[in-house]
Short mmCIF file of C-alpha atoms and ligand atoms in Angstrom, two decimals:
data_model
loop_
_atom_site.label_atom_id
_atom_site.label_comp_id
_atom_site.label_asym_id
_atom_site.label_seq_id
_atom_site.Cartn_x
_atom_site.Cartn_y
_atom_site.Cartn_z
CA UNK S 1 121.71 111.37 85.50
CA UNK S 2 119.60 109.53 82.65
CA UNK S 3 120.09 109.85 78.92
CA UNK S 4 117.14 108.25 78.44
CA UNK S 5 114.81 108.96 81.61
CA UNK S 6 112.15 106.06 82.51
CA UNK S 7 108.90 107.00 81.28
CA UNK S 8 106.39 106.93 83.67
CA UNK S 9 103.49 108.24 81.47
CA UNK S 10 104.44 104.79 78.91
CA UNK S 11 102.96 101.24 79.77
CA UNK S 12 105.89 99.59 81.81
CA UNK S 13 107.54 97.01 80.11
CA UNK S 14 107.27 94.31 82.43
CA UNK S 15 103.92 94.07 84.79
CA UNK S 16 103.90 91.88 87.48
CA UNK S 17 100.40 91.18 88.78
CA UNK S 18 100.14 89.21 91.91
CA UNK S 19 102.69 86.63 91.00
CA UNK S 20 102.92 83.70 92.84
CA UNK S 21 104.93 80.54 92.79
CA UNK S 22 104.25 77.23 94.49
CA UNK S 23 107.10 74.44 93.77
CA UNK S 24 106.09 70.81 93.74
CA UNK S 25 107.83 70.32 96.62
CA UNK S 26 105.27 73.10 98.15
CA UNK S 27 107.30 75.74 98.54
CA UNK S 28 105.91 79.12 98.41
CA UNK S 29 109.04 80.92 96.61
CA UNK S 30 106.88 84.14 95.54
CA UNK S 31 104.10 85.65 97.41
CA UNK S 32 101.31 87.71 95.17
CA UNK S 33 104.25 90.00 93.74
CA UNK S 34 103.23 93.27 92.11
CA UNK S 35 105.79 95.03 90.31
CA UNK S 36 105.72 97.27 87.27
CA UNK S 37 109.58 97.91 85.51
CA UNK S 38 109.43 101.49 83.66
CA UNK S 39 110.77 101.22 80.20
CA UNK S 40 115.08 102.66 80.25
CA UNK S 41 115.72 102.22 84.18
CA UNK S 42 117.85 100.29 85.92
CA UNK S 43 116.46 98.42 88.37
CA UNK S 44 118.56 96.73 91.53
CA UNK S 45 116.38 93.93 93.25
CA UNK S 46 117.90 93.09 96.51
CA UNK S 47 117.23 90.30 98.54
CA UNK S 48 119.01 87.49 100.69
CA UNK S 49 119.48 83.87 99.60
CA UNK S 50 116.29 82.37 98.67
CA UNK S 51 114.04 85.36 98.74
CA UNK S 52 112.86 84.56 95.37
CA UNK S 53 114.84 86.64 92.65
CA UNK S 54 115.76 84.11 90.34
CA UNK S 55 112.64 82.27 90.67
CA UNK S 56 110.96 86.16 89.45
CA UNK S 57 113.63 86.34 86.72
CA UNK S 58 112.88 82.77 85.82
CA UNK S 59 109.12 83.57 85.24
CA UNK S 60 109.66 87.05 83.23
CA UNK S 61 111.61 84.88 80.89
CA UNK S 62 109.35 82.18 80.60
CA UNK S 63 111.78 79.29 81.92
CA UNK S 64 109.30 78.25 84.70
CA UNK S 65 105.76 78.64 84.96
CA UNK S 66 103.56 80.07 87.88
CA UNK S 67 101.42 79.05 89.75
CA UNK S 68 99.09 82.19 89.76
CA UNK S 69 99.25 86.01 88.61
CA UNK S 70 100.12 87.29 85.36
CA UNK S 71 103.24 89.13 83.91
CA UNK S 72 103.46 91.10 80.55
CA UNK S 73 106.71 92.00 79.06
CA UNK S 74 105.86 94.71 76.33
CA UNK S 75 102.16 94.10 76.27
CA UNK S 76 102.37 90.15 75.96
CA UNK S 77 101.52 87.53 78.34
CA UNK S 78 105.05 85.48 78.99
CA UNK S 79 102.97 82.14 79.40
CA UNK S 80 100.51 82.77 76.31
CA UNK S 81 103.39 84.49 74.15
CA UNK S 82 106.42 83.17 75.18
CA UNK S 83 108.25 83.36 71.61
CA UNK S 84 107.45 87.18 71.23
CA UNK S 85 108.21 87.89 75.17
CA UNK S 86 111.42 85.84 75.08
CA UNK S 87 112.75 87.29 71.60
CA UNK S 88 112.60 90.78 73.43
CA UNK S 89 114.36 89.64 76.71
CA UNK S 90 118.51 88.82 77.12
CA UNK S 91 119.15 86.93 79.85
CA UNK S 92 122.35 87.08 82.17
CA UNK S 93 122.78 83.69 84.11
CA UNK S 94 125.13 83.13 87.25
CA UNK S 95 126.58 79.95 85.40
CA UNK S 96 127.40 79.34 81.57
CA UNK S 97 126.21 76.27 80.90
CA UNK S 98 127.25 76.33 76.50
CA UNK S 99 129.53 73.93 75.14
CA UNK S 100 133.22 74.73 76.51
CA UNK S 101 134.65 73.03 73.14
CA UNK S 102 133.13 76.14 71.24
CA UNK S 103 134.74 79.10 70.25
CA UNK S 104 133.95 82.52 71.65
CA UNK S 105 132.66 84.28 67.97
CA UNK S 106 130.58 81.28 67.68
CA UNK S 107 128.73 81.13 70.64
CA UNK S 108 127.89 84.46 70.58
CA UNK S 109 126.39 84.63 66.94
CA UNK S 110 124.75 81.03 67.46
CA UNK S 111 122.89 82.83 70.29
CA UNK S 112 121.26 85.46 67.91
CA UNK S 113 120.12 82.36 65.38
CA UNK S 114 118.85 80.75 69.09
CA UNK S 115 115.91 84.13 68.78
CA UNK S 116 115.26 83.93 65.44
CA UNK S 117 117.44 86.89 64.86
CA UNK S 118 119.28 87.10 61.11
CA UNK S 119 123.53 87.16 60.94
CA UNK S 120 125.03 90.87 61.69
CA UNK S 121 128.70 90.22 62.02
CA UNK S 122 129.01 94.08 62.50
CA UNK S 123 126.90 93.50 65.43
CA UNK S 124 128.29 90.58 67.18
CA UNK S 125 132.24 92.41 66.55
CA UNK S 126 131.24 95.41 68.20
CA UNK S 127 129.56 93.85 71.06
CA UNK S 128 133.00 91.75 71.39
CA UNK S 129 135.07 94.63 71.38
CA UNK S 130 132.70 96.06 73.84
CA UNK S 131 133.29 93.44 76.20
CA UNK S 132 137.03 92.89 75.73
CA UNK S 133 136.73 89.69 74.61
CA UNK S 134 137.44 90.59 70.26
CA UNK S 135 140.86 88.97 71.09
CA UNK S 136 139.70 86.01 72.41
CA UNK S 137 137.10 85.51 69.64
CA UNK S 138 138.33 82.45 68.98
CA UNK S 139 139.63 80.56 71.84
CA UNK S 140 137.52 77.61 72.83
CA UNK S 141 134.96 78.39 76.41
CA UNK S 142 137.24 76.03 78.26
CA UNK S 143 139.95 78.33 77.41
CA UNK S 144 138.58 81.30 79.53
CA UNK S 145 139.12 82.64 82.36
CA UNK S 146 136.20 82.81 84.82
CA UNK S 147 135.94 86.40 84.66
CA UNK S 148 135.92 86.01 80.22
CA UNK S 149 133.07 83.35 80.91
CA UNK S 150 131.01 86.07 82.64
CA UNK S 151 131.71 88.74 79.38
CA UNK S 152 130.79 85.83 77.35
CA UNK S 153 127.60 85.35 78.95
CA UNK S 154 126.61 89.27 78.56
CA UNK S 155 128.28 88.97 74.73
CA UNK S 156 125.23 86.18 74.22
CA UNK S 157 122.38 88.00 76.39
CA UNK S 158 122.74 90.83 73.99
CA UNK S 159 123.53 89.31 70.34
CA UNK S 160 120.00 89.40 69.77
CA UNK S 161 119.44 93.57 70.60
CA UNK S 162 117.22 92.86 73.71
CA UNK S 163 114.91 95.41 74.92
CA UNK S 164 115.17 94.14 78.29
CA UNK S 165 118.48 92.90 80.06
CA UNK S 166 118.39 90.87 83.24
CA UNK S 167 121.42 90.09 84.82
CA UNK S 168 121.22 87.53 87.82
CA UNK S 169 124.11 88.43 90.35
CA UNK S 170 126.31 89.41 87.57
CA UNK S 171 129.42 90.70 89.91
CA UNK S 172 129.53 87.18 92.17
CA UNK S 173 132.78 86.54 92.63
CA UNK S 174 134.47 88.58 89.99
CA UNK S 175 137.49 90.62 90.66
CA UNK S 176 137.11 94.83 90.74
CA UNK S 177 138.65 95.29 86.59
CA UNK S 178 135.37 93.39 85.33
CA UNK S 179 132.88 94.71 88.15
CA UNK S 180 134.17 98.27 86.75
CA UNK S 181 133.81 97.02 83.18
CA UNK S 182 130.17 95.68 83.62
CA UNK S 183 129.20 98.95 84.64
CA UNK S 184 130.33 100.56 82.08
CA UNK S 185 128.32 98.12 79.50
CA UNK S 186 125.37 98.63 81.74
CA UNK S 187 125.40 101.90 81.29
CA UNK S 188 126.59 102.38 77.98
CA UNK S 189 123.78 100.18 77.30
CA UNK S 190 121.21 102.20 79.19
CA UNK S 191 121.73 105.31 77.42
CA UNK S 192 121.07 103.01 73.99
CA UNK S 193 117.36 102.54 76.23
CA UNK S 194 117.66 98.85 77.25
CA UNK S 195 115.82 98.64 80.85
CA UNK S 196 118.46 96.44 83.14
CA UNK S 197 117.12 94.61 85.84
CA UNK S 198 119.84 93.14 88.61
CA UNK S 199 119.75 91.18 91.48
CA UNK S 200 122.56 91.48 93.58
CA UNK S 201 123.99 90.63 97.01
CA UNK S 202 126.06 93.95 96.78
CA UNK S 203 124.31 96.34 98.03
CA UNK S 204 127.00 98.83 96.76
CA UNK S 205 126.70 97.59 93.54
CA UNK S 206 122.94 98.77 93.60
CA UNK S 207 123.83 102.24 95.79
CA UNK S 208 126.09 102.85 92.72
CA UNK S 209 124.24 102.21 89.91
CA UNK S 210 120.38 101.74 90.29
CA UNK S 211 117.36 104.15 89.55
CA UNK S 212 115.05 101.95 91.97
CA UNK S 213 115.50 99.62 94.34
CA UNK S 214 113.49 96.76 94.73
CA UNK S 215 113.86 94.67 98.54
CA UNK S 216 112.62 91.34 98.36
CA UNK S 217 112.50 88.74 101.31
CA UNK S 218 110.81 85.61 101.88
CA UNK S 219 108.96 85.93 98.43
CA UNK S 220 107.60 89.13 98.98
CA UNK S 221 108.58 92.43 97.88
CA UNK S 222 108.72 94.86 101.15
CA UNK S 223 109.11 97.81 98.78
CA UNK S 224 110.27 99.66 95.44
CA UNK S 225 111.20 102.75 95.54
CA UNK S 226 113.84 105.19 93.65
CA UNK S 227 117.18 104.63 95.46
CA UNK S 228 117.44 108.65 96.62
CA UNK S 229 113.79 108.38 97.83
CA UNK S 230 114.86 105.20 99.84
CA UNK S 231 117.59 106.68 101.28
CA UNK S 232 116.55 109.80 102.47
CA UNK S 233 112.81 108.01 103.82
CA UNK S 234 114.34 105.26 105.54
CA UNK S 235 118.01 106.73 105.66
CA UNK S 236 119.42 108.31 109.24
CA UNK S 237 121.82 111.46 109.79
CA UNK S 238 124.20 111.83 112.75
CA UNK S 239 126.29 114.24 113.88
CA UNK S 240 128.95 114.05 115.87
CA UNK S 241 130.82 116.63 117.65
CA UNK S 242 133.90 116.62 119.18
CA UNK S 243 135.07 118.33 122.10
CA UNK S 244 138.73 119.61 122.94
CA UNK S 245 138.39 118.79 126.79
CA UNK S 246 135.90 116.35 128.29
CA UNK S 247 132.99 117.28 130.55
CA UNK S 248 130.77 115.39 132.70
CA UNK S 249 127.43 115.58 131.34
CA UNK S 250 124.82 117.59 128.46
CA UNK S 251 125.38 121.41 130.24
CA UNK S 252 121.61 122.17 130.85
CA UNK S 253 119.92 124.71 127.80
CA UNK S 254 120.77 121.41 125.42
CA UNK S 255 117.81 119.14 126.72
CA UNK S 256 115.79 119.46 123.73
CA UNK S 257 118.36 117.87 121.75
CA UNK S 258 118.55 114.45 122.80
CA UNK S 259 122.43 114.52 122.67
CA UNK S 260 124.71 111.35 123.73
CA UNK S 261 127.58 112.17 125.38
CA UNK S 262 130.16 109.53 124.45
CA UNK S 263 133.75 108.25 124.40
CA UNK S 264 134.68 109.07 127.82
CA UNK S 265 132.70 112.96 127.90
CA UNK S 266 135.26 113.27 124.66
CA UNK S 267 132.43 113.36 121.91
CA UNK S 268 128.46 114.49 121.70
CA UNK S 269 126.07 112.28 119.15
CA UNK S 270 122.92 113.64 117.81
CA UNK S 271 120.71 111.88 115.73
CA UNK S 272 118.05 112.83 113.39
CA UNK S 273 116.22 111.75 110.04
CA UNK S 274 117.96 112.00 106.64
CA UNK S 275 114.72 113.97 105.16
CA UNK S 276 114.97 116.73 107.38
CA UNK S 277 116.33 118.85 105.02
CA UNK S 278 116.42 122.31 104.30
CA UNK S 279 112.81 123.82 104.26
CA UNK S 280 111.25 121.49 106.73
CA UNK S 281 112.74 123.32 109.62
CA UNK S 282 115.96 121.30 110.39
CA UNK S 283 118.44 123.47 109.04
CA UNK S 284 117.51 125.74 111.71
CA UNK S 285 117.60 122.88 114.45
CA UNK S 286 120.83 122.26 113.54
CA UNK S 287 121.83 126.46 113.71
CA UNK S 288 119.69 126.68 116.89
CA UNK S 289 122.31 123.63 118.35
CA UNK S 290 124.93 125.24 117.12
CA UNK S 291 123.96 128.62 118.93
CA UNK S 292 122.91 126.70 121.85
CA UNK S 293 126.20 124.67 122.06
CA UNK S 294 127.79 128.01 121.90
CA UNK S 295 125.82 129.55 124.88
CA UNK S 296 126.06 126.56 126.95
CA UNK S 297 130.14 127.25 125.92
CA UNK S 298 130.63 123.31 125.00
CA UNK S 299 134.40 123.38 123.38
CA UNK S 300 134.00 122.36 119.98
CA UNK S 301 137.30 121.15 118.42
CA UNK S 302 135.45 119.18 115.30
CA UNK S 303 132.20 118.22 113.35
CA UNK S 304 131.36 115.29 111.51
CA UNK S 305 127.93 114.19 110.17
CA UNK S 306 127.29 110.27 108.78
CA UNK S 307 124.75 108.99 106.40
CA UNK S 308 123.51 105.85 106.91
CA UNK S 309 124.07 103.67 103.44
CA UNK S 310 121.75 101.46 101.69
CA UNK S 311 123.48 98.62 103.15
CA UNK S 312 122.11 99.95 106.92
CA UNK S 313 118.62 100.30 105.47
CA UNK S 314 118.50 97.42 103.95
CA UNK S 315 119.92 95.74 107.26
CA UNK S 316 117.52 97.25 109.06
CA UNK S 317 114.03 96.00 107.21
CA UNK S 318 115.27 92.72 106.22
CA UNK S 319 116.03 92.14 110.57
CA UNK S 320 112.30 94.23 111.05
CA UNK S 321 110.90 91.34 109.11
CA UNK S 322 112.76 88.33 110.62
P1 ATP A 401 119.95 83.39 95.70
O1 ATP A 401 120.29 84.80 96.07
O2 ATP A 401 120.52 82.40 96.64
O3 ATP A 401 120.17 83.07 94.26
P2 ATP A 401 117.12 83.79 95.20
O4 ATP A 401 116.54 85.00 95.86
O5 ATP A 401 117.44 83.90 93.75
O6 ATP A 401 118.38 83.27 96.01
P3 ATP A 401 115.46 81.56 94.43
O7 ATP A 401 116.54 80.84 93.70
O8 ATP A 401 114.40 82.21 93.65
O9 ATP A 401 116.08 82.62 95.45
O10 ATP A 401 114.81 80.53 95.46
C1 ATP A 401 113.73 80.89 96.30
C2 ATP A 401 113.36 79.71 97.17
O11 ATP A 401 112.74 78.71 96.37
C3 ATP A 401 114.54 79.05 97.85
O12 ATP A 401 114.18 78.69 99.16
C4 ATP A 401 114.79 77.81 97.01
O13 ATP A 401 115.32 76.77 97.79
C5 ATP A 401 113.40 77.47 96.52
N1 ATP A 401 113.46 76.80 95.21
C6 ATP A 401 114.03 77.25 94.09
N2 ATP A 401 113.87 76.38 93.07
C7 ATP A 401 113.16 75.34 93.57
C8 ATP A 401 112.65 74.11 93.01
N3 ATP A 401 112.85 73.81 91.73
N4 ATP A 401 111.99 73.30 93.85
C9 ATP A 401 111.76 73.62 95.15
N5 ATP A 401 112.20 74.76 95.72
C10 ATP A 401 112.89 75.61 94.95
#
């Protein structure tokens, strides 16, 4: 459920217009992307190692150039208007890479000066105490644990009030208490309107708390698409009944179908697409089984039907494309 629902009749935020990036080496890291991010969503973009996400993040912030293509964040060109583009942007890195002999409180409130931004020490306490880290204000960066280095890096993405939050793999490596707690920020932070843009190896992570789901391989995005669209499109159903004695094959009448018999005659599998729901007929496939598996007098002890997850989808066109 969104407090503040994307708005699909507004200008996206960020546009992404065939987006490509060479590296001097040669390497094609980005493939003529298109992408347009709605203004208050969350969006997950998945990908394996080296598909290109950081080298997309990289260019929306304006931290390395591309080759070809254009991308707007609020209207402006990132390459043309870098200052205004960049002031509106907060940036999550994997790694902090700030001065570990400076204190917490510091850091954080230097980063707002970094954009230009005047002091608010109401501002910088609250997002703190947000974080957990108001305790800690003034320990030293060296001082930290790994998992207080990562609040510390969301406490300076948002010092300056960004409109739009990217956070690169923000949950590598960090144990369940702060994945929980960066969840919460992300969406306490989404109902203040910020758009959040992930990448993530989890795919959970994404299942959980995306709007859309971007899948990008090889430097080319294979699709984007809201997450419950994606999963009941590309998603599979299957139900699995079990019986109390075994028998030796499908009793004839069940043909049509197409069930397994498995585990011995023990258990029969059918299969079938997550967006045949009700009103496109399969709610009364699945009655006119049921009747049928009564007729045919199959001895039903249990029923169990499985969705496949994101993760299986994702799986599934990452392996169509290899
Ligand atoms: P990961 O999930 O591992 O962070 P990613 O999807 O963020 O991966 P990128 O970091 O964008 O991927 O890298 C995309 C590809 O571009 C990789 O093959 C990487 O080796 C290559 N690459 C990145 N930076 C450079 C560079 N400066 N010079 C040459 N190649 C680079």
């Amino acid at each position: 459920m969104l407090a503040v629902p994307p708005n699909s009749s507004k200008p996206p935020v960020v546009s992404i217009r065939g987006l490509t990036k060479v590296y001097g080496n040669g390497f094609k890291a980005l493939k003529s992307v298109d992408l347009d991010i709605r203004e208050g969503e969350i969006l997950a973009l998945l990908g394996p190692n080296g598909a290109g996400k950081t080298t997309m993040i990289s260019i929306i912030c304006g931290l390395v150039n591309p080759t070809d293509g254009q991308v707007t964040v609020g209207g402006h060109d990132v390459v043309r208007d870098f200052r205004e583009t960049r002031s509106m942007i907060g940036l999550v890195p994997q790694e902090l890479t700030t001065d570990q002999f400076e204190t917490v409180i510091n850091t954080v409130s230097f980063s707002r000066g970094l954009h230009g931004k005047g002091k608010d020490t109401a501002l910088i306490e609250r997002i703190l105490k947000d974080l957990s880290l108001w305790d800690k204000r003034n320990n030293m960066l060296r001082e930290l644990s790994g998992g207080m280095k990562r609040r510390v890096l969301i406490a300076k993405a948002l010092a300056h009030e960004p409109r739009i939050l990217f956070l690169d793999e923000p949950t590598a490596g960090v144990d369940v208490t702060l994945r929980r707690d960066m969840w919460q920020v992300v969406n306490k932070l989404r109902q203040t309107g910020v758009t959040i843009i992930l990448t993530t190896h989890y795919i959970e992570e994404a299942e959980e708390i995306a709007d859309r789901v971007g899948v990008i391989n090889a430097g080319e995005l294979l699709l984007i698409e809201n997450k419950r669209t994606l999963m009941k499109k590309l998603g599979s159903k299957q139900l699995r009944l079990e019986l109390t004695r075994p028998i030796a094959a499908v009793p004839p009448g069940l043909e049509s179908f197409e069930l397994k018999l498995i585990d011995d005659g023990h258990a029969l599998i059918h299969d079938y697409a997550a967006d045949e729901t009700l009103g496109n007929g399969h709610d009364s496939r699945i009655a006119a089984l049921m009747k049928a598996l009564a007729a045919a007098d199959v001895p039903l002890s249990d029923i169990s039907t499985h969705q496949s997850s994101l993760e299986d989808i994702f799986v599934k066109l990452i392996g169509e494309r290899a």
